[in-house]
């Protein structure tokens, strides 16, 4: 028996047995009160009279009534530009040592999001919670002696005006506790390589020296890394290199679109655990194997609010209308899409992260990510969320026995009539007309609003297939490869024109 692994597993199991389920509603009330008290003397806290909010009879209601919603650009324009310029005590006490660079899924220009020491500690605490949850997954003791491949962004953070900048995965990896370094791969030297292709090449070259038991990273980039390792060593699958690989923790995006293509790189299935780490904080993690839903971390420096995701509450640019009603964790219901708001120990307040979520279990505070506010396609009343798009494509995969890990689409005009033009990342002999007709029927059957739109303003559906690799090349050309970069699922007409020009220059497509 692996003695060290048994000790570690035993300690995790004991900690899990001794840790009781928190009262999530009370935990959130306590987090908000602590946030407000801590930031009461900041410029933001004075502007919105945090001291009066704390002394009111209902802190949550008063907070919602007094403080407006902020998306990144609104918070940057009024408050965070002062933080970036080095001013202290603006939205949080002091001035942060780090800024997370996030190009997200829209635009070439990186966002610069404050990351305080309190947030780094919160992310570390959330990671410990996730490790403790492994006691629920019935993993063998030997697993706890294996190494973990964390495929994030470069840990070579850039110094700027007295602070360090990088993507949140790079910031987190550069702050891993000393006791974890022996398990962490690819190690500090390789992790510092900024060029993603060069870093992955070094990983491929060193892969046989490591005994990897777990992977962590964004699915699209993880697949490319695994394929590179497989090709470099001329083997059939990744288990020929890492036979003890048993766990993959995905992060920030739905894993379902990648499931078929990801599994094709394995000799046998592994345990997939979802996590939700954003530049703004560690939001949730999968606690139980019987569901792929994730548990909101309600007692760790982030206060959550929820706005029902209805078109009348959303501006054209994906931001929230200020009169949209918000609710607390005590008021949410299952099977309802919500826009997620966060107030954090990094000085984000009623911050629109841009994701939509649904609750699968209110008592356990378990959620799934359903899409992005900016990726909600409602130009002609079709009301298509990313979740509905993903569900439809899974049916297409099943029907034609194909893999579609990537896609994007836009509402385009042909002779002044709207069409949905889908680009599907797939290698298939099925012609595009068949795919378009089938996709159209699946969406009609599953979505009443889409069916109505197709009978009126939405005149047609077009599909173009391209190799899946094109999507990562587009992301690389638009922003940067690897890390937290994710593909935009819904594009504006202007962005779509750029996409089609890129496709025309870089690949031969099959047109409908």
Short mmCIF file of C-alpha atoms in Angstrom, two decimals:
data_model
loop_
_atom_site.label_atom_id
_atom_site.label_comp_id
_atom_site.label_asym_id
_atom_site.label_seq_id
_atom_site.Cartn_x
_atom_site.Cartn_y
_atom_site.Cartn_z
CA UNK A 1 0.00 0.00 0.00
CA UNK A 2 1.20 3.53 -0.83
CA UNK A 3 1.87 4.86 2.68
CA UNK A 4 2.05 8.56 1.86
CA UNK A 5 -1.02 8.40 -0.37
CA UNK A 6 -2.94 6.57 2.34
CA UNK A 7 -1.99 9.20 4.91
CA UNK A 8 -3.05 12.05 2.63
CA UNK A 9 -6.30 10.33 1.68
CA UNK A 10 -7.02 9.55 5.33
CA UNK A 11 -6.45 13.17 6.33
CA UNK A 12 -8.75 14.41 3.56
CA UNK A 13 -11.46 11.92 4.51
CA UNK A 14 -11.19 12.90 8.18
CA UNK A 15 -11.37 16.61 7.36
CA UNK A 16 -14.42 15.97 5.19
CA UNK A 17 -16.11 13.99 7.93
CA UNK A 18 -15.50 16.76 10.47
CA UNK A 19 -16.65 19.58 8.18
CA UNK A 20 -20.38 20.26 8.26
CA UNK A 21 -22.40 21.83 5.48
CA UNK A 22 -22.54 25.60 6.07
CA UNK A 23 -25.82 27.48 6.21
CA UNK A 24 -25.33 29.15 2.85
CA UNK A 25 -27.84 31.94 3.43
CA UNK A 26 -26.29 32.93 6.76
CA UNK A 27 -22.80 32.60 5.30
CA UNK A 28 -23.69 35.05 2.53
CA UNK A 29 -25.15 37.54 5.00
CA UNK A 30 -21.95 37.34 7.04
CA UNK A 31 -19.74 37.77 3.97
CA UNK A 32 -21.63 40.89 2.87
CA UNK A 33 -21.46 42.44 6.32
CA UNK A 34 -17.70 41.80 6.52
CA UNK A 35 -17.13 43.21 3.03
CA UNK A 36 -19.04 46.39 3.83
CA UNK A 37 -17.33 46.94 7.17
CA UNK A 38 -13.87 46.36 5.69
CA UNK A 39 -14.46 48.77 2.79
CA UNK A 40 -16.46 51.39 4.70
CA UNK A 41 -13.57 53.89 4.78
CA UNK A 42 -12.68 53.53 1.10
CA UNK A 43 -13.77 56.12 -1.46
CA UNK A 44 -16.40 53.69 -2.75
CA UNK A 45 -17.63 52.89 0.75
CA UNK A 46 -17.98 56.56 1.60
CA UNK A 47 -19.73 57.33 -1.71
CA UNK A 48 -22.39 54.68 -1.05
CA UNK A 49 -22.46 55.11 2.74
CA UNK A 50 -21.51 51.56 3.70
CA UNK A 51 -21.65 52.45 7.39
CA UNK A 52 -25.33 53.34 7.11
CA UNK A 53 -26.02 50.17 5.12
CA UNK A 54 -24.38 48.05 7.84
CA UNK A 55 -26.43 49.73 10.55
CA UNK A 56 -29.71 49.35 8.65
CA UNK A 57 -32.26 46.72 9.58
CA UNK A 58 -31.77 44.73 6.36
CA UNK A 59 -28.23 44.92 5.01
CA UNK A 60 -28.90 42.93 1.85
CA UNK A 61 -31.91 45.00 0.76
CA UNK A 62 -30.24 48.30 1.61
CA UNK A 63 -27.09 47.29 -0.27
CA UNK A 64 -29.14 46.42 -3.36
CA UNK A 65 -31.06 49.70 -3.15
CA UNK A 66 -28.04 51.97 -2.64
CA UNK A 67 -25.35 50.51 -4.91
CA UNK A 68 -25.82 50.31 -8.70
CA UNK A 69 -24.77 47.46 -10.97
CA UNK A 70 -21.32 47.71 -12.53
CA UNK A 71 -19.86 45.91 -15.50
CA UNK A 72 -16.10 46.06 -15.97
CA UNK A 73 -16.10 49.17 -18.13
CA UNK A 74 -18.40 51.07 -15.78
CA UNK A 75 -16.30 50.16 -12.75
CA UNK A 76 -13.10 51.00 -14.63
CA UNK A 77 -14.33 54.39 -15.80
CA UNK A 78 -15.54 55.57 -12.40
CA UNK A 79 -13.33 53.72 -9.90
CA UNK A 80 -10.77 51.18 -11.04
CA UNK A 81 -8.79 53.59 -13.23
CA UNK A 82 -7.78 55.23 -9.94
CA UNK A 83 -6.69 51.83 -8.56
CA UNK A 84 -4.63 51.16 -11.70
CA UNK A 85 -3.01 54.58 -11.36
CA UNK A 86 -1.83 53.60 -7.86
CA UNK A 87 -4.31 55.42 -5.66
CA UNK A 88 -5.04 53.64 -2.38
CA UNK A 89 -8.34 52.95 -0.62
CA UNK A 90 -10.50 53.35 -3.71
CA UNK A 91 -12.80 50.30 -3.74
CA UNK A 92 -10.84 48.21 -1.23
CA UNK A 93 -8.35 49.16 1.51
CA UNK A 94 -4.80 49.72 0.26
CA UNK A 95 -3.71 49.01 -3.29
CA UNK A 96 -3.46 45.50 -4.81
CA UNK A 97 -0.14 43.81 -5.53
CA UNK A 98 -1.60 42.06 -8.60
CA UNK A 99 -3.85 42.73 -11.55
CA UNK A 100 -5.45 39.87 -13.47
CA UNK A 101 -5.35 40.40 -17.22
CA UNK A 102 -8.45 39.01 -18.84
CA UNK A 103 -9.27 39.26 -22.53
CA UNK A 104 -12.23 37.00 -21.78
CA UNK A 105 -14.27 36.08 -24.82
CA UNK A 106 -14.78 39.48 -26.42
CA UNK A 107 -12.33 42.07 -27.67
CA UNK A 108 -8.56 42.18 -28.07
CA UNK A 109 -7.88 44.60 -25.22
CA UNK A 110 -7.23 42.97 -21.87
CA UNK A 111 -9.20 43.89 -18.81
CA UNK A 112 -7.10 44.66 -15.73
CA UNK A 113 -8.88 43.35 -12.65
CA UNK A 114 -7.51 44.04 -9.15
CA UNK A 115 -6.36 40.95 -7.22
CA UNK A 116 -5.76 41.67 -3.54
CA UNK A 117 -3.90 39.53 -1.05
CA UNK A 118 -7.28 38.70 0.49
CA UNK A 119 -8.42 37.37 -2.90
CA UNK A 120 -5.29 35.23 -3.30
CA UNK A 121 -5.98 33.76 0.12
CA UNK A 122 -9.63 33.18 -0.82
CA UNK A 123 -8.58 31.37 -4.02
CA UNK A 124 -6.15 29.24 -2.04
CA UNK A 125 -8.86 28.39 0.51
CA UNK A 126 -11.25 27.46 -2.29
CA UNK A 127 -8.61 25.16 -3.76
CA UNK A 128 -8.27 23.44 -0.39
CA UNK A 129 -12.05 22.98 -0.28
CA UNK A 130 -11.92 21.34 -3.68
CA UNK A 131 -9.13 18.99 -2.59
CA UNK A 132 -11.15 18.06 0.50
CA UNK A 133 -14.12 17.26 -1.76
CA UNK A 134 -12.03 14.54 -3.44
CA UNK A 135 -12.95 12.37 -0.45
CA UNK A 136 -16.38 12.00 -2.11
CA UNK A 137 -14.99 10.57 -5.36
CA UNK A 138 -13.69 7.19 -4.12
CA UNK A 139 -10.22 7.63 -5.54
CA UNK A 140 -7.53 5.11 -4.60
CA UNK A 141 -4.81 6.05 -2.11
CA UNK A 142 -2.23 5.84 -4.90
CA UNK A 143 -3.85 8.82 -6.63
CA UNK A 144 -2.78 11.15 -3.82
CA UNK A 145 0.90 10.48 -4.55
CA UNK A 146 0.67 11.42 -8.23
CA UNK A 147 1.55 14.72 -9.87
CA UNK A 148 -0.90 17.35 -11.13
CA UNK A 149 -0.55 19.02 -14.52
CA UNK A 150 -1.92 22.57 -14.26
CA UNK A 151 -2.16 24.03 -17.76
CA UNK A 152 -2.78 27.69 -17.08
CA UNK A 153 -1.26 30.89 -18.38
CA UNK A 154 2.36 31.85 -17.90
CA UNK A 155 3.54 32.42 -14.33
CA UNK A 156 6.10 34.91 -15.61
CA UNK A 157 4.17 37.89 -14.33
CA UNK A 158 5.00 41.33 -15.69
CA UNK A 159 5.97 44.13 -13.32
CA UNK A 160 4.18 47.40 -13.95
CA UNK A 161 4.00 50.51 -11.79
CA UNK A 162 4.84 48.62 -8.60
CA UNK A 163 2.53 45.65 -9.11
CA UNK A 164 2.52 42.36 -11.06
CA UNK A 165 0.20 41.48 -13.93
CA UNK A 166 -0.84 38.22 -15.56
CA UNK A 167 -3.83 35.95 -16.07
CA UNK A 168 -5.48 34.68 -12.90
CA UNK A 169 -4.29 31.10 -13.47
CA UNK A 170 -0.71 32.39 -13.70
CA UNK A 171 -1.12 34.52 -10.58
CA UNK A 172 -2.60 31.56 -8.69
CA UNK A 173 0.14 29.16 -9.84
CA UNK A 174 2.84 31.64 -8.84
CA UNK A 175 1.36 31.67 -5.33
CA UNK A 176 1.00 27.92 -4.76
CA UNK A 177 1.94 26.82 -1.22
CA UNK A 178 5.43 25.38 -0.78
CA UNK A 179 4.13 21.92 0.20
CA UNK A 180 2.36 21.61 -3.18
CA UNK A 181 5.39 22.30 -5.35
CA UNK A 182 6.47 18.67 -5.37
CA UNK A 183 3.15 17.68 -6.97
CA UNK A 184 2.88 20.63 -9.38
CA UNK A 185 3.74 20.18 -13.05
CA UNK A 186 5.01 21.39 -15.45
CA UNK A 187 7.04 23.13 -12.73
CA UNK A 188 8.05 26.76 -12.35
CA UNK A 189 10.60 26.93 -15.18
CA UNK A 190 8.28 25.64 -17.91
CA UNK A 191 5.26 27.44 -16.47
CA UNK A 192 7.10 30.75 -16.93
CA UNK A 193 7.40 30.32 -20.70
CA UNK A 194 5.10 32.97 -22.15
CA UNK A 195 4.79 31.55 -25.67
CA UNK A 196 2.08 28.91 -25.43
CA UNK A 197 3.34 26.77 -28.31
CA UNK A 198 6.86 26.70 -26.87
CA UNK A 199 5.56 25.88 -23.40
CA UNK A 200 3.48 22.98 -24.73
CA UNK A 201 6.46 21.74 -26.74
CA UNK A 202 8.54 21.61 -23.54
CA UNK A 203 5.70 19.79 -21.77
CA UNK A 204 5.65 17.22 -24.57
CA UNK A 205 9.40 16.73 -24.35
CA UNK A 206 9.34 16.23 -20.58
CA UNK A 207 6.06 14.30 -20.37
CA UNK A 208 7.56 10.83 -19.89
CA UNK A 209 9.50 12.00 -16.84
CA UNK A 210 6.29 12.75 -14.92
CA UNK A 211 3.69 10.51 -13.29
CA UNK A 212 0.60 12.62 -13.88
CA UNK A 213 -2.54 11.63 -11.98
CA UNK A 214 -4.65 14.74 -12.58
CA UNK A 215 -5.06 17.51 -15.16
CA UNK A 216 -6.41 21.02 -14.62
CA UNK A 217 -7.22 23.63 -17.25
CA UNK A 218 -9.59 24.93 -19.93
CA UNK A 219 -10.84 21.98 -22.09
CA UNK A 220 -9.99 23.40 -25.52
CA UNK A 221 -6.36 24.12 -24.60
CA UNK A 222 -6.03 20.91 -22.60
CA UNK A 223 -7.05 18.87 -25.64
CA UNK A 224 -4.43 20.57 -27.79
CA UNK A 225 -1.73 19.93 -25.19
CA UNK A 226 -2.67 16.26 -24.85
CA UNK A 227 -2.69 15.83 -28.62
CA UNK A 228 0.76 17.43 -28.81
CA UNK A 229 2.11 14.99 -26.19
CA UNK A 230 0.54 12.03 -28.03
CA UNK A 231 1.93 13.14 -31.41
CA UNK A 232 5.40 13.89 -30.02
CA UNK A 233 5.76 10.42 -28.56
CA UNK A 234 3.93 8.68 -31.44
CA UNK A 235 1.53 6.82 -29.15
CA UNK A 236 -2.16 5.95 -29.40
CA UNK A 237 -3.50 7.90 -26.42
CA UNK A 238 -2.38 9.90 -23.38
CA UNK A 239 -2.57 6.88 -21.07
CA UNK A 240 0.37 5.42 -22.97
CA UNK A 241 2.39 8.29 -21.48
CA UNK A 242 0.56 8.85 -18.19
CA UNK A 243 -0.98 5.47 -17.26
CA UNK A 244 -2.06 6.71 -13.81
CA UNK A 245 -4.08 9.67 -15.11
CA UNK A 246 -7.45 9.45 -13.31
CA UNK A 247 -8.87 12.96 -12.83
CA UNK A 248 -9.45 16.06 -14.95
CA UNK A 249 -10.69 19.30 -13.40
CA UNK A 250 -12.22 21.54 -16.03
CA UNK A 251 -12.65 25.23 -15.37
CA UNK A 252 -14.92 28.11 -16.32
CA UNK A 253 -16.64 26.57 -19.35
CA UNK A 254 -19.07 23.73 -19.88
CA UNK A 255 -17.23 20.43 -20.47
CA UNK A 256 -20.06 18.75 -22.40
CA UNK A 257 -19.11 20.18 -25.84
CA UNK A 258 -15.62 18.70 -25.47
CA UNK A 259 -16.57 15.35 -23.93
CA UNK A 260 -16.46 13.21 -27.08
CA UNK A 261 -13.27 14.71 -28.50
CA UNK A 262 -11.57 14.71 -25.08
CA UNK A 263 -12.43 11.07 -24.41
CA UNK A 264 -11.00 10.10 -27.80
CA UNK A 265 -7.56 10.99 -26.40
CA UNK A 266 -7.91 8.53 -23.50
CA UNK A 267 -7.55 4.77 -23.23
CA UNK A 268 -10.31 4.63 -20.61
CA UNK A 269 -12.66 7.12 -18.93
CA UNK A 270 -11.40 9.34 -16.13
CA UNK A 271 -13.19 11.32 -13.44
CA UNK A 272 -14.14 14.80 -14.67
CA UNK A 273 -14.64 17.46 -11.99
CA UNK A 274 -15.92 20.91 -12.91
CA UNK A 275 -14.59 24.08 -11.30
CA UNK A 276 -15.46 27.74 -11.75
CA UNK A 277 -12.41 29.98 -11.43
CA UNK A 278 -12.69 33.42 -13.02
CA UNK A 279 -10.40 36.44 -13.01
CA UNK A 280 -12.72 37.90 -10.37
CA UNK A 281 -12.46 34.95 -7.99
CA UNK A 282 -12.94 31.22 -7.34
CA UNK A 283 -16.71 30.94 -7.57
CA UNK A 284 -17.68 27.26 -7.32
CA UNK A 285 -16.45 23.68 -7.50
CA UNK A 286 -17.99 20.25 -8.01
CA UNK A 287 -18.38 18.60 -4.63
CA UNK A 288 -20.18 15.36 -5.50
CA UNK A 289 -19.70 12.70 -8.19
CA UNK A 290 -23.44 12.11 -8.63
CA UNK A 291 -23.89 15.49 -10.32
CA UNK A 292 -21.86 17.72 -12.61
CA UNK A 293 -23.28 20.79 -10.87
CA UNK A 294 -20.92 22.96 -8.82
CA UNK A 295 -21.28 24.28 -5.29
CA UNK A 296 -21.14 28.04 -4.84
CA UNK A 297 -18.49 28.98 -2.30
CA UNK A 298 -20.63 31.10 -0.02
CA UNK A 299 -18.28 31.67 2.93
CA UNK A 300 -15.08 32.81 1.24
CA UNK A 301 -14.95 36.52 0.44
CA UNK A 302 -17.55 36.70 -2.36
CA UNK A 303 -21.14 37.88 -1.97
CA UNK A 304 -23.49 36.78 -4.76
CA UNK A 305 -26.67 38.27 -6.15
CA UNK A 306 -28.83 37.06 -9.01
CA UNK A 307 -30.89 38.82 -11.68
CA UNK A 308 -33.47 36.69 -13.54
CA UNK A 309 -32.19 36.40 -17.10
CA UNK A 310 -34.99 37.96 -19.12
CA UNK A 311 -34.40 39.92 -22.36
CA UNK A 312 -36.13 43.01 -20.99
CA UNK A 313 -33.44 43.31 -18.30
CA UNK A 314 -30.47 43.15 -20.69
CA UNK A 315 -29.02 45.99 -22.77
CA UNK A 316 -27.89 45.31 -26.34
CA UNK A 317 -24.23 45.20 -25.23
CA UNK A 318 -24.95 42.50 -22.63
CA UNK A 319 -24.92 44.82 -19.61
CA UNK A 320 -27.77 44.98 -17.09
CA UNK A 321 -30.40 47.66 -17.01
CA UNK A 322 -30.21 49.44 -13.67
CA UNK A 323 -33.89 48.83 -12.94
CA UNK A 324 -33.53 45.05 -13.33
CA UNK A 325 -34.53 43.37 -10.05
CA UNK A 326 -31.92 41.37 -8.13
CA UNK A 327 -32.52 38.64 -5.56
CA UNK A 328 -30.42 36.96 -2.89
CA UNK A 329 -29.50 33.32 -2.42
CA UNK A 330 -32.51 32.95 -0.12
CA UNK A 331 -34.86 33.70 -3.03
CA UNK A 332 -33.49 31.71 -5.96
CA UNK A 333 -35.31 28.83 -7.65
CA UNK A 334 -34.16 25.84 -9.67
CA UNK A 335 -34.26 25.78 -13.48
CA UNK A 336 -34.19 29.55 -13.88
CA UNK A 337 -31.35 31.33 -15.65
CA UNK A 338 -29.79 34.14 -13.62
CA UNK A 339 -27.22 36.81 -14.38
CA UNK A 340 -24.53 36.37 -11.73
CA UNK A 341 -23.40 39.40 -9.69
CA UNK A 342 -20.39 39.46 -7.36
CA UNK A 343 -19.05 41.70 -4.61
CA UNK A 344 -15.58 40.65 -3.53
CA UNK A 345 -12.51 41.13 -1.37
CA UNK A 346 -10.81 42.61 -4.43
CA UNK A 347 -13.15 45.59 -4.43
CA UNK A 348 -15.63 44.51 -7.10
CA UNK A 349 -19.14 45.67 -6.17
CA UNK A 350 -22.37 44.32 -7.65
CA UNK A 351 -20.13 43.30 -10.51
CA UNK A 352 -21.63 41.74 -13.63
CA UNK A 353 -19.21 38.94 -14.40
CA UNK A 354 -21.02 38.25 -17.67
CA UNK A 355 -22.01 34.64 -16.97
CA UNK A 356 -25.48 33.21 -16.58
CA UNK A 357 -26.11 30.31 -14.23
CA UNK A 358 -28.96 28.10 -13.06
CA UNK A 359 -29.48 26.39 -9.72
CA UNK A 360 -29.86 22.63 -9.72
CA UNK A 361 -30.09 22.30 -5.94
CA UNK A 362 -30.93 25.38 -3.87
CA UNK A 363 -30.30 23.80 -0.47
CA UNK A 364 -26.77 22.80 -1.47
CA UNK A 365 -26.26 26.03 -3.47
CA UNK A 366 -25.30 23.98 -6.54
CA UNK A 367 -25.24 25.62 -9.96
CA UNK A 368 -24.39 25.12 -13.60
CA UNK A 369 -23.04 27.74 -15.99
CA UNK A 370 -25.62 28.22 -18.74
CA UNK A 371 -23.95 30.87 -20.91
CA UNK A 372 -22.91 34.47 -21.27
CA UNK A 373 -25.10 37.56 -21.29
CA UNK A 374 -23.32 38.75 -24.44
CA UNK A 375 -23.78 35.37 -26.09
CA UNK A 376 -27.56 35.47 -25.82
CA UNK A 377 -28.86 35.48 -29.38
CA UNK A 378 -32.13 37.41 -29.44
CA UNK A 379 -31.82 39.64 -32.51
CA UNK A 380 -35.14 38.43 -33.90
CA UNK A 381 -36.75 37.02 -30.77
CA UNK A 382 -35.15 33.56 -30.96
CA UNK A 383 -33.97 33.75 -27.31
CA UNK A 384 -31.12 31.28 -27.71
CA UNK A 385 -28.80 30.91 -24.74
CA UNK A 386 -25.45 29.13 -24.99
CA UNK A 387 -26.91 26.33 -22.89
CA UNK A 388 -29.66 25.74 -25.48
CA UNK A 389 -27.09 25.86 -28.28
CA UNK A 390 -24.90 23.31 -26.52
CA UNK A 391 -27.85 21.00 -25.91
CA UNK A 392 -28.85 21.14 -29.57
CA UNK A 393 -25.33 20.35 -30.75
CA UNK A 394 -25.12 17.35 -28.42
CA UNK A 395 -28.18 15.97 -30.23
CA UNK A 396 -26.47 16.58 -33.58
CA UNK A 397 -23.37 14.75 -32.35
CA UNK A 398 -25.47 11.79 -31.26
CA UNK A 399 -27.52 11.65 -34.45
CA UNK A 400 -24.57 11.70 -36.84
CA UNK A 401 -21.94 10.15 -34.54
CA UNK A 402 -19.62 13.14 -34.90
CA UNK A 403 -17.70 15.47 -32.58
CA UNK A 404 -18.43 19.23 -32.44
CA UNK A 405 -16.22 20.64 -29.68
CA UNK A 406 -16.29 24.20 -31.02
CA UNK A 407 -18.80 26.53 -32.66
CA UNK A 408 -19.72 30.15 -33.19
CA UNK A 409 -22.61 31.90 -34.90
CA UNK A 410 -24.15 35.24 -35.71
CA UNK A 411 -27.44 36.66 -36.89
CA UNK A 412 -26.59 37.85 -40.39
CA UNK A 413 -28.65 39.58 -43.06
CA UNK A 414 -29.06 38.22 -46.56
CA UNK A 415 -31.17 40.51 -48.79
CA UNK A 416 -32.31 42.31 -45.62
CA UNK A 417 -33.60 39.07 -44.10
CA UNK A 418 -32.10 37.58 -40.94
CA UNK A 419 -30.42 34.19 -40.93
CA UNK A 420 -28.47 32.35 -38.24
CA UNK A 421 -25.10 31.38 -39.66
CA UNK A 422 -23.36 28.67 -37.63
CA UNK A 423 -19.72 27.69 -37.98
CA UNK A 424 -19.20 24.21 -36.55
CA UNK A 425 -15.75 22.92 -35.64
CA UNK A 426 -15.97 19.32 -36.78
CA UNK A 427 -14.41 16.74 -39.10
CA UNK A 428 -17.35 15.11 -40.84
CA UNK A 429 -18.55 13.93 -44.22
CA UNK A 430 -22.12 15.05 -43.43
CA UNK A 431 -22.97 17.88 -45.81
CA UNK A 432 -23.75 21.33 -44.46
CA UNK A 433 -27.29 21.45 -45.81
CA UNK A 434 -28.19 18.34 -43.84
CA UNK A 435 -26.54 19.70 -40.71
CA UNK A 436 -28.38 23.02 -41.08
CA UNK A 437 -31.78 21.40 -41.57
CA UNK A 438 -31.28 19.04 -38.64
CA UNK A 439 -30.02 21.77 -36.32
CA UNK A 440 -32.96 23.95 -37.26
CA UNK A 441 -35.45 21.18 -36.46
CA UNK A 442 -33.79 20.32 -33.15
CA UNK A 443 -33.97 23.97 -32.04
CA UNK A 444 -37.59 24.29 -33.17
CA UNK A 445 -38.58 21.22 -31.18
CA UNK A 446 -36.72 22.32 -28.05
CA UNK A 447 -37.39 26.06 -27.98
CA UNK A 448 -40.79 27.69 -28.48
CA UNK A 449 -39.36 31.17 -28.93
CA UNK A 450 -37.00 29.95 -31.61
CA UNK A 451 -39.87 28.17 -33.39
CA UNK A 452 -41.93 31.37 -33.41
CA UNK A 453 -38.95 33.40 -34.67
CA UNK A 454 -38.44 30.92 -37.52
CA UNK A 455 -42.03 31.43 -38.61
CA UNK A 456 -41.54 35.20 -38.73
CA UNK A 457 -38.36 37.30 -38.87
CA UNK A 458 -35.73 34.53 -38.81
CA UNK A 459 -35.78 33.33 -42.38
CA UNK A 460 -33.13 30.66 -42.49
CA UNK A 461 -30.23 28.72 -41.00
CA UNK A 462 -26.84 28.23 -42.60
CA UNK A 463 -24.03 25.91 -41.48
CA UNK A 464 -20.38 26.00 -42.47
CA UNK A 465 -18.00 23.36 -41.14
CA UNK A 466 -14.34 24.06 -40.43
CA UNK A 467 -11.60 22.05 -38.69
CA UNK A 468 -11.78 22.46 -34.89
CA UNK A 469 -8.18 23.68 -34.81
CA UNK A 470 -9.26 26.86 -36.60
CA UNK A 471 -10.98 28.07 -33.43
CA UNK A 472 -7.82 27.96 -31.33
CA UNK A 473 -5.90 29.67 -34.13
CA UNK A 474 -8.53 32.42 -34.19
CA UNK A 475 -8.25 32.85 -30.43
CA UNK A 476 -4.49 33.05 -30.75
CA UNK A 477 -4.72 35.66 -33.51
CA UNK A 478 -7.32 37.71 -31.64
CA UNK A 479 -5.87 37.53 -28.13
CA UNK A 480 -3.45 34.94 -26.85
CA UNK A 481 -3.26 31.18 -26.78
CA UNK A 482 -3.86 29.18 -23.61
CA UNK A 483 -4.75 30.31 -20.12
CA UNK A 484 -8.29 31.53 -19.56
CA UNK A 485 -8.99 32.49 -23.19
CA UNK A 486 -12.34 31.15 -24.38
CA UNK A 487 -14.03 31.16 -27.76
CA UNK A 488 -16.85 33.65 -28.32
CA UNK A 489 -20.00 31.70 -29.14
CA UNK A 490 -22.13 34.54 -30.50
CA UNK A 491 -20.65 37.34 -32.57
CA UNK A 492 -21.88 40.72 -33.73
CA UNK A 493 -22.16 41.21 -37.48
CA UNK A 494 -18.96 43.27 -37.45
CA UNK A 495 -16.99 40.64 -35.52
CA UNK A 496 -18.45 37.91 -37.69
CA UNK A 497 -17.11 39.69 -40.78
CA UNK A 498 -13.62 39.56 -39.20
CA UNK A 499 -14.12 35.87 -38.41
CA UNK A 500 -15.14 35.05 -41.98
CA UNK A 501 -12.16 36.97 -43.36
CA UNK A 502 -9.90 34.96 -41.04
CA UNK A 503 -11.54 31.71 -42.18
CA UNK A 504 -11.11 32.68 -45.82
CA UNK A 505 -7.41 33.30 -45.30
CA UNK A 506 -6.66 30.25 -43.15
CA UNK A 507 -8.74 27.30 -44.30
CA UNK A 508 -10.83 25.79 -47.03
CA UNK A 509 -14.43 25.48 -45.86
CA UNK A 510 -17.38 23.44 -47.01
CA UNK A 511 -20.13 25.89 -47.81
CA UNK A 512 -23.78 25.09 -47.77
#
